[in-house]
PDB file of C-alpha atoms in Angstrom:
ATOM      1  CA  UNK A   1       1.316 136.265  37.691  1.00  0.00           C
ATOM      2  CA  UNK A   2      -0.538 136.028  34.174  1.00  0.00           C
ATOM      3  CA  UNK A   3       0.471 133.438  31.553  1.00  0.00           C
ATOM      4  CA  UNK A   4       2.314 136.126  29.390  1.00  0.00           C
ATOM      5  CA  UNK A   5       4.759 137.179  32.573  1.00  0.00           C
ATOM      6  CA  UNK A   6       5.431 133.370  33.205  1.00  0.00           C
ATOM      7  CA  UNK A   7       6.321 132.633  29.830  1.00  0.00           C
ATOM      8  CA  UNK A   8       8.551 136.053  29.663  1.00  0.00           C
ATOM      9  CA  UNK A   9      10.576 134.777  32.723  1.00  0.00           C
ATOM     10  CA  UNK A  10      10.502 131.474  31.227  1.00  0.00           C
ATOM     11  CA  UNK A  11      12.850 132.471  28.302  1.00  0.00           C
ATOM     12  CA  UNK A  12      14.257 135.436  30.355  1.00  0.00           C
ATOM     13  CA  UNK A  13      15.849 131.807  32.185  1.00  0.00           C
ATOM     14  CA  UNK A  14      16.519 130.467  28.781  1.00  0.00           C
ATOM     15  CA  UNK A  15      18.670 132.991  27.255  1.00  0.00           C
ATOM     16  CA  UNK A  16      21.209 133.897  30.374  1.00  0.00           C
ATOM     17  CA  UNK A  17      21.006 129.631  30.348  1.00  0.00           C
ATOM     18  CA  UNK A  18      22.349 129.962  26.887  1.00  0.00           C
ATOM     19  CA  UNK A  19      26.482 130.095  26.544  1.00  0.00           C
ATOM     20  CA  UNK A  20      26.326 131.526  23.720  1.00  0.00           C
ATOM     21  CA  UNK A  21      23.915 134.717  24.423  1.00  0.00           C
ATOM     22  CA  UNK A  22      25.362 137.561  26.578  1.00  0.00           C
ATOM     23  CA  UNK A  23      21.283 138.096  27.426  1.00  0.00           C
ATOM     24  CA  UNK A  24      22.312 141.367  29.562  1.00  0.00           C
ATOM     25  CA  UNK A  25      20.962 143.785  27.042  1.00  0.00           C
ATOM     26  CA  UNK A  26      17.899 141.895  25.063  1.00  0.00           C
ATOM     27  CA  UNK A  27      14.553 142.453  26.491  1.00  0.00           C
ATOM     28  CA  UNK A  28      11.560 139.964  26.239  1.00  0.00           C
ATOM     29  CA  UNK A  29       7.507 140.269  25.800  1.00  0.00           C
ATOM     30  CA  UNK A  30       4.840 138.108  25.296  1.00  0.00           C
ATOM     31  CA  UNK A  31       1.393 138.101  24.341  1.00  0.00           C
ATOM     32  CA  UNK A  32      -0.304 135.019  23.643  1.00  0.00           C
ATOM     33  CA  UNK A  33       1.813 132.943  23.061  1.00  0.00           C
ATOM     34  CA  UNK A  34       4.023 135.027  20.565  1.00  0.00           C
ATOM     35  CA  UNK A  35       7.231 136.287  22.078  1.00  0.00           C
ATOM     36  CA  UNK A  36       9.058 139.060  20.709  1.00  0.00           C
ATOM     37  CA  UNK A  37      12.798 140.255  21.490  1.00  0.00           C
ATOM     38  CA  UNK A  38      14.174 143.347  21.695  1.00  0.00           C
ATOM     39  CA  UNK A  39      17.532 145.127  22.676  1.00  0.00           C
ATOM     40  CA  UNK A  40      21.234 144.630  21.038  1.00  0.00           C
ATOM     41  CA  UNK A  41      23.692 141.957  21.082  1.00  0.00           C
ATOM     42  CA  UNK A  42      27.360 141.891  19.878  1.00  0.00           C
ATOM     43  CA  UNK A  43      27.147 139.279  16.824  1.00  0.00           C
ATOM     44  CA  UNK A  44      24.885 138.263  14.613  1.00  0.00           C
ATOM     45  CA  UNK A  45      25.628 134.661  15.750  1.00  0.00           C
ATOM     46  CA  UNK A  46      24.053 135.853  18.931  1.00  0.00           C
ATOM     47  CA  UNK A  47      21.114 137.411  17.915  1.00  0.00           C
ATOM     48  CA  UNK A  48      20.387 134.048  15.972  1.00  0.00           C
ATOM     49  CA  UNK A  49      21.112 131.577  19.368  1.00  0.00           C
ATOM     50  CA  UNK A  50      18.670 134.226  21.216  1.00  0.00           C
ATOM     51  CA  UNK A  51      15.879 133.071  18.775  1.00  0.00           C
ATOM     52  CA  UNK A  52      16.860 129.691  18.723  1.00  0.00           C
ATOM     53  CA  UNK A  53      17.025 129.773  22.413  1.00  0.00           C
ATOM     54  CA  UNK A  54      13.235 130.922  22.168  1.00  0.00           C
ATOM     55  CA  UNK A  55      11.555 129.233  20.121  1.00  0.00           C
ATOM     56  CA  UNK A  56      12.509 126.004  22.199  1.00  0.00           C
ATOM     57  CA  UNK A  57      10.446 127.487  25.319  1.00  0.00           C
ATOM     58  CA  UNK A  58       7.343 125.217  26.066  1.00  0.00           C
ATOM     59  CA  UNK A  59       4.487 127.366  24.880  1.00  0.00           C
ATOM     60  CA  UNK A  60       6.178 129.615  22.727  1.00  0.00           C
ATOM     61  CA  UNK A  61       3.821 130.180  19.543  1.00  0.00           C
ATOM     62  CA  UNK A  62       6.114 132.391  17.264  1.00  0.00           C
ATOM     63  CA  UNK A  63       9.090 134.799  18.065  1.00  0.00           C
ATOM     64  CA  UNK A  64       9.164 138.102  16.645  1.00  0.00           C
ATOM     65  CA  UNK A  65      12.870 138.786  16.587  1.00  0.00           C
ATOM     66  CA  UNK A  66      13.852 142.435  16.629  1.00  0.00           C
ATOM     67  CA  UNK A  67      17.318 143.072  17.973  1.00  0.00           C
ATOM     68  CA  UNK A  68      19.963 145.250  16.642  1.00  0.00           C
ATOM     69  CA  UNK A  69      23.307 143.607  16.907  1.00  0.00           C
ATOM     70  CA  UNK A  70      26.045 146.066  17.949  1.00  0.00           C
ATOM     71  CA  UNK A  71      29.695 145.402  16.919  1.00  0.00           C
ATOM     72  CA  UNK A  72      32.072 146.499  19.746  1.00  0.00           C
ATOM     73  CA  UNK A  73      34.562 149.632  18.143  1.00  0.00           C
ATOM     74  CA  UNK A  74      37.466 147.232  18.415  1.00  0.00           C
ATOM     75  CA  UNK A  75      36.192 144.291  16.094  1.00  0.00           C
ATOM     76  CA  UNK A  76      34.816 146.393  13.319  1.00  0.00           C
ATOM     77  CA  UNK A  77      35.909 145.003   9.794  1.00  0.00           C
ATOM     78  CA  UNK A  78      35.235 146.793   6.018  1.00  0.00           C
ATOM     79  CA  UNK A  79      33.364 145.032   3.644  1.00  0.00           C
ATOM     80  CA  UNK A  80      36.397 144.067   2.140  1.00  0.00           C
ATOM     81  CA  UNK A  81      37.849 142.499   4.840  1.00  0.00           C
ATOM     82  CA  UNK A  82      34.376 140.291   5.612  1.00  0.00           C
ATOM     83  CA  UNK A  83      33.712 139.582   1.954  1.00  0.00           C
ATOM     84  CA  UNK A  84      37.147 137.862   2.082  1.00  0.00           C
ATOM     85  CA  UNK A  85      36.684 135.944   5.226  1.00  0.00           C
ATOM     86  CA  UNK A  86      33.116 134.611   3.706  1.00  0.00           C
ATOM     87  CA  UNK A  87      35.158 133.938   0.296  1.00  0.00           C
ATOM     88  CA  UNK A  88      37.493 131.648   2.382  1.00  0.00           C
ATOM     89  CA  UNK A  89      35.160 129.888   5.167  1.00  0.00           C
ATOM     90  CA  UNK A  90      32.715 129.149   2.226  1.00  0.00           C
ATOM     91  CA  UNK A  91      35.908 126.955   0.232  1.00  0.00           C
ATOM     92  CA  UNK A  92      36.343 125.250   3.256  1.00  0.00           C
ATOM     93  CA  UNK A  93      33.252 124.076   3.745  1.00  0.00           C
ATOM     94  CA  UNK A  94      32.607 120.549   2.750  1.00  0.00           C
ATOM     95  CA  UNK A  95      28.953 121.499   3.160  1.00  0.00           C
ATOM     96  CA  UNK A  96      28.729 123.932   0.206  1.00  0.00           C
ATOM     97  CA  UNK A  97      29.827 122.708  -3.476  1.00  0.00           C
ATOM     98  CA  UNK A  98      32.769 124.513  -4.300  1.00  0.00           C
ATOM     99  CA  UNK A  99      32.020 127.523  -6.493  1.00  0.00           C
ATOM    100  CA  UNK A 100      28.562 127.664  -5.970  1.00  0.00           C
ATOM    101  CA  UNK A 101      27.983 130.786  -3.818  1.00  0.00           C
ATOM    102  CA  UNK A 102      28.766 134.077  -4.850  1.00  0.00           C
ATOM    103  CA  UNK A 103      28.921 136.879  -1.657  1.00  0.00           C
ATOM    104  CA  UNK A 104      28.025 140.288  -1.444  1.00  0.00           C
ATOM    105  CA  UNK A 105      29.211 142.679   1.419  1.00  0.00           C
ATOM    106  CA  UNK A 106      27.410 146.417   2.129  1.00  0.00           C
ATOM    107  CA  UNK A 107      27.742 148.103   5.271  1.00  0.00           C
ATOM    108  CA  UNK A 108      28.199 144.751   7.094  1.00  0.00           C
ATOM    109  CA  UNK A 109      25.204 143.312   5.735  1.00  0.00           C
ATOM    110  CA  UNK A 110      26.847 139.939   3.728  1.00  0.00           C
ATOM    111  CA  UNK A 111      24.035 138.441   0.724  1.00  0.00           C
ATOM    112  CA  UNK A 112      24.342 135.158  -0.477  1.00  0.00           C
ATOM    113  CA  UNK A 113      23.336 134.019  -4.378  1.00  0.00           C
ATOM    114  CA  UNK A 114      24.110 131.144  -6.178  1.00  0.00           C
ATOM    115  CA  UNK A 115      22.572 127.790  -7.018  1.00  0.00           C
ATOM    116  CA  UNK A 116      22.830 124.556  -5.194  1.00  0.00           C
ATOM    117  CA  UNK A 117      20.733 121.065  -5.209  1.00  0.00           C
ATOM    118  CA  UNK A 118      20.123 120.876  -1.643  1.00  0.00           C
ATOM    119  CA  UNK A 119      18.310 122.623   0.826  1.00  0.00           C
ATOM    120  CA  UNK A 120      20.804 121.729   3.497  1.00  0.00           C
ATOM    121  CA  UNK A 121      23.327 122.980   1.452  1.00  0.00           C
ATOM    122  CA  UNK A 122      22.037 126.395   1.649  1.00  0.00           C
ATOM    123  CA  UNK A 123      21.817 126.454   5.163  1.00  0.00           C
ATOM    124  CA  UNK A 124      25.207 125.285   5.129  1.00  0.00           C
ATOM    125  CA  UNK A 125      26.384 127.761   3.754  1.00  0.00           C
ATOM    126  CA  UNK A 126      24.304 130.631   5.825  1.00  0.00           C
ATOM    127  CA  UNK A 127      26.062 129.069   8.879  1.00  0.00           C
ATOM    128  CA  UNK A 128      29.167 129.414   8.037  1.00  0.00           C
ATOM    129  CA  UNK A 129      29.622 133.092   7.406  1.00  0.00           C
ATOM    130  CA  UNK A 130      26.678 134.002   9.735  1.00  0.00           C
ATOM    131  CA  UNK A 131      29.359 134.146  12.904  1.00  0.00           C
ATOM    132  CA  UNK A 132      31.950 135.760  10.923  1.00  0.00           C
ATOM    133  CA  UNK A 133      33.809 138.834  12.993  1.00  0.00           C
ATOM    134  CA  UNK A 134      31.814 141.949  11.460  1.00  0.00           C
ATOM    135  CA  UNK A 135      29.133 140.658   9.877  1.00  0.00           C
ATOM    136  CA  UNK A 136      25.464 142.054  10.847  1.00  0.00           C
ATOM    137  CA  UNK A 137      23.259 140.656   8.704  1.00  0.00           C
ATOM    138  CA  UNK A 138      22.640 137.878   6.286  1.00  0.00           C
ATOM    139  CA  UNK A 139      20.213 137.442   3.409  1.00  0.00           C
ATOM    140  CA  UNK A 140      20.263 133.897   1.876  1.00  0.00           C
ATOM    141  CA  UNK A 141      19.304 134.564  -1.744  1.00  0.00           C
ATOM    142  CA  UNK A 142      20.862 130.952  -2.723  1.00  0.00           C
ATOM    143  CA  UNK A 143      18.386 129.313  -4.564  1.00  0.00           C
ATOM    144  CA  UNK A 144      17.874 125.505  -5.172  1.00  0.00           C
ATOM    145  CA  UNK A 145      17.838 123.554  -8.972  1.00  0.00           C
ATOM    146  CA  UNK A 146      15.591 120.626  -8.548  1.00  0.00           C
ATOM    147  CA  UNK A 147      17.496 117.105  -9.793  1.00  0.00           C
ATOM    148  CA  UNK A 148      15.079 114.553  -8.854  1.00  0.00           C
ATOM    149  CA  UNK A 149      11.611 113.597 -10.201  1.00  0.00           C
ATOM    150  CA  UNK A 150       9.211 115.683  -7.594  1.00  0.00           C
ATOM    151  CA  UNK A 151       5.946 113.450  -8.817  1.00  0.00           C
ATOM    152  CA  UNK A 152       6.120 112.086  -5.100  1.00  0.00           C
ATOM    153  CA  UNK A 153       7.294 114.621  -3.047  1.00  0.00           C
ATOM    154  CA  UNK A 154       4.250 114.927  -0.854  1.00  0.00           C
ATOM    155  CA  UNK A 155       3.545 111.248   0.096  1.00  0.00           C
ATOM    156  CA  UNK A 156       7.071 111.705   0.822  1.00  0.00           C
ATOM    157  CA  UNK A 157       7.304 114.309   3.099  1.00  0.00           C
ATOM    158  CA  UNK A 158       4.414 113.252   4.720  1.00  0.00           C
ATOM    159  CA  UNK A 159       5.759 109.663   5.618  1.00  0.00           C
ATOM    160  CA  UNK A 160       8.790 111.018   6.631  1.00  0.00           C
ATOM    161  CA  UNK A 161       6.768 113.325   9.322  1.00  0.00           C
ATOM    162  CA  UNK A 162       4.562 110.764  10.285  1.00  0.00           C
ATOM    163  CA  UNK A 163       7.758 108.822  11.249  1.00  0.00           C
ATOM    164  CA  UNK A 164       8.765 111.585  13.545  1.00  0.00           C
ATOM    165  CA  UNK A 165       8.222 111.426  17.177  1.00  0.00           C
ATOM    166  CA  UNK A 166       7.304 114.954  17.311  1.00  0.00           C
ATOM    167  CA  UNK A 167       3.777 114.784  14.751  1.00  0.00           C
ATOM    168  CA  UNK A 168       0.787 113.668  14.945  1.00  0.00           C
ATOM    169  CA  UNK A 169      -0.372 112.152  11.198  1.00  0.00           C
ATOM    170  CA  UNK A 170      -3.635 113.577  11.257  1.00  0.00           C
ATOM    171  CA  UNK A 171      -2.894 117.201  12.134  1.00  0.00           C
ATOM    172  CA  UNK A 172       0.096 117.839   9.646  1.00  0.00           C
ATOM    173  CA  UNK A 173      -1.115 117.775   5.726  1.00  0.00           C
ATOM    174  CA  UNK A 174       1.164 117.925   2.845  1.00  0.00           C
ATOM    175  CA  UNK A 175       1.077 119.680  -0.372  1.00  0.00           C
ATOM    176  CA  UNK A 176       3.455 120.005  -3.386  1.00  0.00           C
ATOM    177  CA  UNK A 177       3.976 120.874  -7.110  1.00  0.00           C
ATOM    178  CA  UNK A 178       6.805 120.827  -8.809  1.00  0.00           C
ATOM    179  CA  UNK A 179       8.925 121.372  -5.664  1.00  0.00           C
ATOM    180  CA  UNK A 180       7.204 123.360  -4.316  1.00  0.00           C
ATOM    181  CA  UNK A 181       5.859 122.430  -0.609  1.00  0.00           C
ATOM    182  CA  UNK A 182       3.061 123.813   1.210  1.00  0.00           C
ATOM    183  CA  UNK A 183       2.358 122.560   5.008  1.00  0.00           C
ATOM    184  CA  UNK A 184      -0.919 123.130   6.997  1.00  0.00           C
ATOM    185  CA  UNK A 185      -2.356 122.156   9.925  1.00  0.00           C
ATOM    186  CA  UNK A 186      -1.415 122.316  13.507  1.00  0.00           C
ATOM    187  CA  UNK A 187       1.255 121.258  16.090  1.00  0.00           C
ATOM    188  CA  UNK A 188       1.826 121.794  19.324  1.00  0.00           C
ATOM    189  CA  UNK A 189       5.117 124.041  19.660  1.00  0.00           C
ATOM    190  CA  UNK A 190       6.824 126.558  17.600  1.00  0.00           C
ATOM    191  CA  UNK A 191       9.893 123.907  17.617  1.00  0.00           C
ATOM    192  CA  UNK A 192       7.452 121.474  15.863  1.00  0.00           C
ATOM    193  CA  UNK A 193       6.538 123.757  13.317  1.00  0.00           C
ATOM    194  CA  UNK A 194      10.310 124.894  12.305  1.00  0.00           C
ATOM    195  CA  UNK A 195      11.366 120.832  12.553  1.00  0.00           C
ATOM    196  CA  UNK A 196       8.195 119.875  10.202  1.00  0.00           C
ATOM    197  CA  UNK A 197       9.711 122.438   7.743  1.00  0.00           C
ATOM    198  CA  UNK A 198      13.036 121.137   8.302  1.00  0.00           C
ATOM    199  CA  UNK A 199      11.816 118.068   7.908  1.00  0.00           C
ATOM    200  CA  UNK A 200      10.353 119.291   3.917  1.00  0.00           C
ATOM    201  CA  UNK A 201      13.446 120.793   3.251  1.00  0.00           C
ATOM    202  CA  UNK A 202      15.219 117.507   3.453  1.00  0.00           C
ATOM    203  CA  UNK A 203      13.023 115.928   0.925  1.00  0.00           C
ATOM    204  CA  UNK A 204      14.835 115.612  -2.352  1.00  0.00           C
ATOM    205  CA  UNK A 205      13.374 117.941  -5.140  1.00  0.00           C
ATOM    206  CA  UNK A 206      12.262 120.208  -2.526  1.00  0.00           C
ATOM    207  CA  UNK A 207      12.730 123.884  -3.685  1.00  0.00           C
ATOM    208  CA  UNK A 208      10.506 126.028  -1.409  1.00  0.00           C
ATOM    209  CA  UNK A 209       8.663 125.352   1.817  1.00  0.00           C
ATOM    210  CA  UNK A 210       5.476 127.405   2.943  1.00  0.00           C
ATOM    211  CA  UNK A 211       4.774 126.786   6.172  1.00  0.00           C
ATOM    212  CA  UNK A 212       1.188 127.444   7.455  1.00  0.00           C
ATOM    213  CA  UNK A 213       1.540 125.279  10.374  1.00  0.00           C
ATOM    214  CA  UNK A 214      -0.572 126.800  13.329  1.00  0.00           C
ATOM    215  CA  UNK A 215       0.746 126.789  16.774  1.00  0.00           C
ATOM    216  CA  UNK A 216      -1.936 125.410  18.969  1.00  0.00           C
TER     217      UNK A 216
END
């Protein structure tokens, strides 16, 4: 069996191991280390645990992430009726400043705008209404006002990876300018590349992370 079969039963394992993934009706390839997913699933929570699910496979080097999600006749919901539910989840959410987010609903497909301080707080906010009953789709167009003084951000960052189990401190390099972060270098999973830009993202006065990490 060649390395690209193994590592498509790998994460073939992985996503019927997943609770949250029915996995009957996504299909799997891989080529060199880049996986890519294909099928339908019945939420757009689920198609986001299926690539969460993969990307946590040992020598997994990206995911390509193409599956349709498929509401079931019975739990279909008008934009109306989603917009509403988003409206509501989001002013519960202690996550989220109050106010902050504005939604958008069309055809299923739910946009976020607004303005908040933290990156966190935009993901926040993505998760909540991501698992919503009806929704397909969600494009985080939230967009983060810097509050802090950003003259240090990449010394930062950078001690805060090298303090990090996961990197090695010569093979991740830092850049930023005026919030703006750009990594490079290598690491050694595709989970090590999204947790070194999670791990920007949590800098204060962060506002956008490019991530040019290379799987090796």
């Amino acid at each position: 069996m060649s390395n690209d079969d193994q590592l498509q039963q790998v994460v073939l394992a992985e996503l019927k191991w997943e609770p949250s993934i029915t996995a009957a009706h996504i299909g799997v390839t891989a080529e060199n280390g880049t996986v890519t997913l294909t099928g339908h699933v019945q939420s757009y929570g689920q198609k986001n645990a299926a690539e969460l699910a993969t990307g946590r496979v040992k020598g997994v080097k990206a995911v390509a992430e193409e599956i349709e999600v498929r509401l079931p006749f019975e739990i279909k919901r008008d934009d109306a009726d989603i917009a509403a539910a988003a409206v509501n989840r989001l002013a519960w959410d202690t996550g989220t400043p109050r106010d902050s987010v504005q939604v958008k609903v069309e055809k299923g497909w739910l946009t976020l705008t607004g303005q908040v301080i933290w990156h966190f707080q935009k993901e926040a906010a993505e998760r909540e209404v991501r698992s919503l009953m009806g929704v397909l789709g969600v494009s985080n167009q939230i967009t983060i006002k810097p509050h802090v003084d950003t003259a240090n951000l990449s010394d930062d960052i950078q001690h805060a990876l090298h303090r990090s189990v996961f990197f090695d401190a010569e093979e991740v390099h830092v850049t930023a300018q005026d919030g703006r972060v750009k990594l490079t270098g290598t690491v050694g999973s595709w989970l090590e590349r999204q947790t070194a830009a999670s791990t920007a993202w949590a800098a204060p006065g962060a506002t956008s992370v490019e991530n040019d990490l290379i799987v090796v």
